[in-house]
Amino acid sequence: MAVYDELETPLGTLRVVMDSVGVSRVALTEEDWGEIQQEFHDLVRDPESCRDAVRQLEEYFSGRRRAFDVALSLPEDSSFRRRVWAALREIPYGQVRSYGEIAAAIGNPRAVRAVGQANRANPLPIFIPCHRVVGKKGDLVGYAGSRTDLKAHLLRLEGALAE
């Protein structure tokens, strides 16, 4: 059984889903939340079980947290996606990398588009900081579909993007 809780953030209502392993999904948008509700038919709101993850997100949005230490429950996915997600977690707070730099970091420099697809499939935005990946010229491309406004807000919060 999966549980969830929600918190109000500058991005709107953010929802965190937990399973027996750890945080398994983060919904940044109502569309994300609808998809998660279809995937998990037995979701129950349980603030106590989600307390640590929600607290760390609150600290992040208030500028008091730069790294997360909650357990993450990643889906059984391709090893390629897992390598991309691991590389994303290595991007320091307040810094960005291009899709090409991530492709090179995982040893597959020609896989720029595939890195973009893995970024898009990231089930744990913010915890796995796909918002820190930008186009090769530094442009804000592809976040939560076309929600580059969310990416911009997170990068501004981290000081990686001028106001």
C-alpha atoms as a PDB file:
ATOM      1  CA  MET A   1       0.000   0.000   0.000  1.00  0.00           C
ATOM      2  CA  ALA A   2       1.216   3.487  -0.837  1.00  0.00           C
ATOM      3  CA  VAL A   3       0.667   6.577   1.273  1.00  0.00           C
ATOM      4  CA  TYR A   4       0.952  10.249   0.477  1.00  0.00           C
ATOM      5  CA  ASP A   5       0.936  13.706   1.918  1.00  0.00           C
ATOM      6  CA  GLU A   6       0.901  17.145   0.410  1.00  0.00           C
ATOM      7  CA  LEU A   7       2.479  20.483   1.111  1.00  0.00           C
ATOM      8  CA  GLU A   8       1.986  23.965  -0.178  1.00  0.00           C
ATOM      9  CA  THR A   9       5.040  25.332  -1.974  1.00  0.00           C
ATOM     10  CA  PRO A  10       5.771  28.340  -4.161  1.00  0.00           C
ATOM     11  CA  LEU A  11       5.052  25.971  -7.082  1.00  0.00           C
ATOM     12  CA  GLY A  12       1.593  25.116  -5.743  1.00  0.00           C
ATOM     13  CA  THR A  13       0.431  21.949  -4.015  1.00  0.00           C
ATOM     14  CA  LEU A  14       3.149  19.312  -4.171  1.00  0.00           C
ATOM     15  CA  ARG A  15       2.343  15.691  -3.293  1.00  0.00           C
ATOM     16  CA  VAL A  16       4.765  13.045  -2.060  1.00  0.00           C
ATOM     17  CA  VAL A  17       3.989   9.331  -2.363  1.00  0.00           C
ATOM     18  CA  MET A  18       5.775   6.765  -0.210  1.00  0.00           C
ATOM     19  CA  ASP A  19       5.900   2.990  -0.341  1.00  0.00           C
ATOM     20  CA  SER A  20       7.547   0.533   2.044  1.00  0.00           C
ATOM     21  CA  VAL A  21      11.002   1.442   0.676  1.00  0.00           C
ATOM     22  CA  GLY A  22      10.820   5.241   0.568  1.00  0.00           C
ATOM     23  CA  VAL A  23       9.646   8.139  -1.583  1.00  0.00           C
ATOM     24  CA  SER A  24       8.318   6.624  -4.804  1.00  0.00           C
ATOM     25  CA  ARG A  25       6.682   9.556  -6.610  1.00  0.00           C
ATOM     26  CA  VAL A  26       6.473  13.323  -6.459  1.00  0.00           C
ATOM     27  CA  ALA A  27       3.631  15.178  -8.144  1.00  0.00           C
ATOM     28  CA  LEU A  28       4.514  18.761  -9.059  1.00  0.00           C
ATOM     29  CA  THR A  29       1.311  19.416 -10.971  1.00  0.00           C
ATOM     30  CA  GLU A  30      -2.331  18.399 -10.853  1.00  0.00           C
ATOM     31  CA  GLU A  31      -1.741  16.449 -14.066  1.00  0.00           C
ATOM     32  CA  ASP A  32       1.069  14.489 -12.376  1.00  0.00           C
ATOM     33  CA  TRP A  33      -1.212  13.834  -9.412  1.00  0.00           C
ATOM     34  CA  GLY A  34      -3.975  12.487 -11.648  1.00  0.00           C
ATOM     35  CA  GLU A  35      -1.550  10.056 -13.278  1.00  0.00           C
ATOM     36  CA  ILE A  36      -0.267   8.899  -9.892  1.00  0.00           C
ATOM     37  CA  GLN A  37      -3.808   8.339  -8.615  1.00  0.00           C
ATOM     38  CA  GLN A  38      -4.484   6.115 -11.618  1.00  0.00           C
ATOM     39  CA  GLU A  39      -1.262   4.179 -11.027  1.00  0.00           C
ATOM     40  CA  PHE A  40      -1.784   3.698  -7.278  1.00  0.00           C
ATOM     41  CA  HIS A  41      -5.381   2.696  -6.600  1.00  0.00           C
ATOM     42  CA  ASP A  42      -4.882   2.266  -2.864  1.00  0.00           C
ATOM     43  CA  LEU A  43      -3.413   5.664  -1.933  1.00  0.00           C
ATOM     44  CA  VAL A  44      -4.129   6.774   1.618  1.00  0.00           C
ATOM     45  CA  ARG A  45      -3.179  10.137   3.057  1.00  0.00           C
ATOM     46  CA  ASP A  46      -0.762   9.530   5.922  1.00  0.00           C
ATOM     47  CA  PRO A  47       1.125  12.639   7.056  1.00  0.00           C
ATOM     48  CA  GLU A  48       3.004  10.726   9.744  1.00  0.00           C
ATOM     49  CA  SER A  49       4.566   8.249   7.318  1.00  0.00           C
ATOM     50  CA  CYS A  50       5.552  11.071   4.954  1.00  0.00           C
ATOM     51  CA  ARG A  51       6.705  13.469   7.675  1.00  0.00           C
ATOM     52  CA  ASP A  52      10.463  13.305   7.037  1.00  0.00           C
ATOM     53  CA  ALA A  53      10.159  13.699   3.247  1.00  0.00           C
ATOM     54  CA  VAL A  54       7.712  16.602   3.612  1.00  0.00           C
ATOM     55  CA  ARG A  55       9.926  18.276   6.235  1.00  0.00           C
ATOM     56  CA  GLN A  56      12.963  18.034   3.966  1.00  0.00           C
ATOM     57  CA  LEU A  57      11.010  19.537   1.066  1.00  0.00           C
ATOM     58  CA  GLU A  58       9.795  22.373   3.308  1.00  0.00           C
ATOM     59  CA  GLU A  59      13.407  23.011   4.350  1.00  0.00           C
ATOM     60  CA  TYR A  60      14.470  22.983   0.687  1.00  0.00           C
ATOM     61  CA  PHE A  61      11.827  25.522  -0.323  1.00  0.00           C
ATOM     62  CA  SER A  62      12.730  27.766   2.613  1.00  0.00           C
ATOM     63  CA  GLY A  63      16.411  27.708   1.593  1.00  0.00           C
ATOM     64  CA  ARG A  64      17.583  25.688   4.608  1.00  0.00           C
ATOM     65  CA  ARG A  65      18.304  22.389   2.799  1.00  0.00           C
ATOM     66  CA  ARG A  66      20.617  21.710  -0.139  1.00  0.00           C
ATOM     67  CA  ALA A  67      20.654  17.902  -0.163  1.00  0.00           C
ATOM     68  CA  PHE A  68      18.150  15.199   0.708  1.00  0.00           C
ATOM     69  CA  ASP A  69      18.738  12.096   2.764  1.00  0.00           C
ATOM     70  CA  VAL A  70      15.380  10.318   2.591  1.00  0.00           C
ATOM     71  CA  ALA A  71      15.157   6.823   1.157  1.00  0.00           C
ATOM     72  CA  LEU A  72      14.081   6.759  -2.476  1.00  0.00           C
ATOM     73  CA  SER A  73      12.097   3.959  -4.070  1.00  0.00           C
ATOM     74  CA  LEU A  74      12.934   3.961  -7.761  1.00  0.00           C
ATOM     75  CA  PRO A  75      10.878   1.926 -10.181  1.00  0.00           C
ATOM     76  CA  GLU A  76      12.364  -1.166 -11.757  1.00  0.00           C
ATOM     77  CA  ASP A  77      13.456   0.631 -14.875  1.00  0.00           C
ATOM     78  CA  SER A  78      16.174   0.427 -17.438  1.00  0.00           C
ATOM     79  CA  SER A  79      19.750   0.549 -16.263  1.00  0.00           C
ATOM     80  CA  PHE A  80      20.212   3.526 -18.598  1.00  0.00           C
ATOM     81  CA  ARG A  81      17.588   5.579 -16.771  1.00  0.00           C
ATOM     82  CA  ARG A  82      19.008   4.580 -13.426  1.00  0.00           C
ATOM     83  CA  ARG A  83      22.482   5.739 -14.537  1.00  0.00           C
ATOM     84  CA  VAL A  84      21.026   9.067 -15.697  1.00  0.00           C
ATOM     85  CA  TRP A  85      19.144   9.537 -12.427  1.00  0.00           C
ATOM     86  CA  ALA A  86      22.300   8.736 -10.453  1.00  0.00           C
ATOM     87  CA  ALA A  87      24.212  11.348 -12.480  1.00  0.00           C
ATOM     88  CA  LEU A  88      21.497  13.914 -11.793  1.00  0.00           C
ATOM     89  CA  ARG A  89      21.900  13.353  -8.074  1.00  0.00           C
ATOM     90  CA  GLU A  90      25.587  14.265  -8.456  1.00  0.00           C
ATOM     91  CA  ILE A  91      24.817  17.774  -9.744  1.00  0.00           C
ATOM     92  CA  PRO A  92      25.521  20.100  -6.826  1.00  0.00           C
ATOM     93  CA  TYR A  93      22.865  22.437  -5.463  1.00  0.00           C
ATOM     94  CA  GLY A  94      22.928  25.733  -7.330  1.00  0.00           C
ATOM     95  CA  GLN A  95      24.669  24.342 -10.408  1.00  0.00           C
ATOM     96  CA  VAL A  96      23.445  23.136 -13.771  1.00  0.00           C
ATOM     97  CA  ARG A  97      24.651  20.654 -16.374  1.00  0.00           C
ATOM     98  CA  SER A  98      23.672  20.247 -19.991  1.00  0.00           C
ATOM     99  CA  TYR A  99      22.027  17.127 -21.353  1.00  0.00           C
ATOM    100  CA  GLY A 100      25.281  16.502 -23.230  1.00  0.00           C
ATOM    101  CA  GLU A 101      27.314  16.739 -20.045  1.00  0.00           C
ATOM    102  CA  ILE A 102      25.057  14.171 -18.384  1.00  0.00           C
ATOM    103  CA  ALA A 103      25.350  11.876 -21.413  1.00  0.00           C
ATOM    104  CA  ALA A 104      29.152  12.152 -21.209  1.00  0.00           C
ATOM    105  CA  ALA A 105      29.099  11.600 -17.434  1.00  0.00           C
ATOM    106  CA  ILE A 106      27.365   8.243 -17.877  1.00  0.00           C
ATOM    107  CA  GLY A 107      29.812   7.212 -20.603  1.00  0.00           C
ATOM    108  CA  ASN A 108      27.466   7.621 -23.556  1.00  0.00           C
ATOM    109  CA  PRO A 109      28.123  11.084 -25.039  1.00  0.00           C
ATOM    110  CA  ARG A 110      25.889  10.519 -28.070  1.00  0.00           C
ATOM    111  CA  ALA A 111      22.813   9.722 -25.937  1.00  0.00           C
ATOM    112  CA  VAL A 112      21.709  13.320 -25.426  1.00  0.00           C
ATOM    113  CA  ARG A 113      18.112  12.710 -26.517  1.00  0.00           C
ATOM    114  CA  ALA A 114      17.869   9.556 -24.418  1.00  0.00           C
ATOM    115  CA  VAL A 115      19.115  11.538 -21.418  1.00  0.00           C
ATOM    116  CA  GLY A 116      16.291  13.984 -22.080  1.00  0.00           C
ATOM    117  CA  GLN A 117      13.768  11.141 -22.124  1.00  0.00           C
ATOM    118  CA  ALA A 118      15.160   9.714 -18.878  1.00  0.00           C
ATOM    119  CA  ASN A 119      14.928  13.186 -17.355  1.00  0.00           C
ATOM    120  CA  ARG A 120      11.302  13.422 -18.432  1.00  0.00           C
ATOM    121  CA  ALA A 121      10.578   9.987 -16.901  1.00  0.00           C
ATOM    122  CA  ASN A 122      12.073  10.959 -13.529  1.00  0.00           C
ATOM    123  CA  PRO A 123       9.441   9.966 -10.940  1.00  0.00           C
ATOM    124  CA  LEU A 124      11.107  11.954  -8.145  1.00  0.00           C
ATOM    125  CA  PRO A 125      11.605  15.562  -9.259  1.00  0.00           C
ATOM    126  CA  ILE A 126      13.431  17.751  -6.744  1.00  0.00           C
ATOM    127  CA  PHE A 127      14.763  14.674  -4.883  1.00  0.00           C
ATOM    128  CA  ILE A 128      16.411  13.677  -8.172  1.00  0.00           C
ATOM    129  CA  PRO A 129      17.168  17.192  -9.436  1.00  0.00           C
ATOM    130  CA  CYS A 130      16.287  17.002 -13.128  1.00  0.00           C
ATOM    131  CA  HIS A 131      15.577  20.741 -12.942  1.00  0.00           C
ATOM    132  CA  ARG A 132      19.357  21.258 -12.911  1.00  0.00           C
ATOM    133  CA  VAL A 133      19.685  20.028 -16.499  1.00  0.00           C
ATOM    134  CA  VAL A 134      19.575  22.666 -19.223  1.00  0.00           C
ATOM    135  CA  GLY A 135      20.102  22.905 -22.959  1.00  0.00           C
ATOM    136  CA  LYS A 136      23.652  23.142 -24.285  1.00  0.00           C
ATOM    137  CA  LYS A 137      23.381  26.945 -24.564  1.00  0.00           C
ATOM    138  CA  GLY A 138      21.993  27.186 -21.035  1.00  0.00           C
ATOM    139  CA  ASP A 139      18.382  27.483 -22.155  1.00  0.00           C
ATOM    140  CA  LEU A 140      15.606  26.100 -19.983  1.00  0.00           C
ATOM    141  CA  VAL A 141      14.087  23.248 -21.907  1.00  0.00           C
ATOM    142  CA  GLY A 142      11.754  20.390 -21.070  1.00  0.00           C
ATOM    143  CA  TYR A 143      10.695  20.198 -17.473  1.00  0.00           C
ATOM    144  CA  ALA A 144       7.566  18.354 -16.321  1.00  0.00           C
ATOM    145  CA  GLY A 145       6.576  18.340 -19.958  1.00  0.00           C
ATOM    146  CA  SER A 146       6.625  21.993 -20.957  1.00  0.00           C
ATOM    147  CA  ARG A 147       6.621  23.494 -17.470  1.00  0.00           C
ATOM    148  CA  THR A 148       9.898  25.373 -17.745  1.00  0.00           C
ATOM    149  CA  ASP A 149       8.410  27.951 -15.345  1.00  0.00           C
ATOM    150  CA  LEU A 150       8.778  25.335 -12.590  1.00  0.00           C
ATOM    151  CA  LYS A 151      12.391  24.696 -13.591  1.00  0.00           C
ATOM    152  CA  ALA A 152      13.115  28.426 -13.586  1.00  0.00           C
ATOM    153  CA  HIS A 153      11.619  28.838 -10.116  1.00  0.00           C
ATOM    154  CA  LEU A 154      13.698  25.978  -8.681  1.00  0.00           C
ATOM    155  CA  LEU A 155      16.897  27.259 -10.303  1.00  0.00           C
ATOM    156  CA  ARG A 156      16.206  30.764  -8.964  1.00  0.00           C
ATOM    157  CA  LEU A 157      15.634  29.293  -5.495  1.00  0.00           C
ATOM    158  CA  GLU A 158      19.048  27.608  -5.724  1.00  0.00           C
ATOM    159  CA  GLY A 159      20.758  30.732  -7.065  1.00  0.00           C
ATOM    160  CA  ALA A 160      21.575  29.083 -10.397  1.00  0.00           C
ATOM    161  CA  LEU A 161      19.408  31.508 -12.377  1.00  0.00           C
ATOM    162  CA  ALA A 162      19.254  35.276 -12.038  1.00  0.00           C
ATOM    163  CA  GLU A 163      15.963  36.808 -10.971  1.00  0.00           C
END
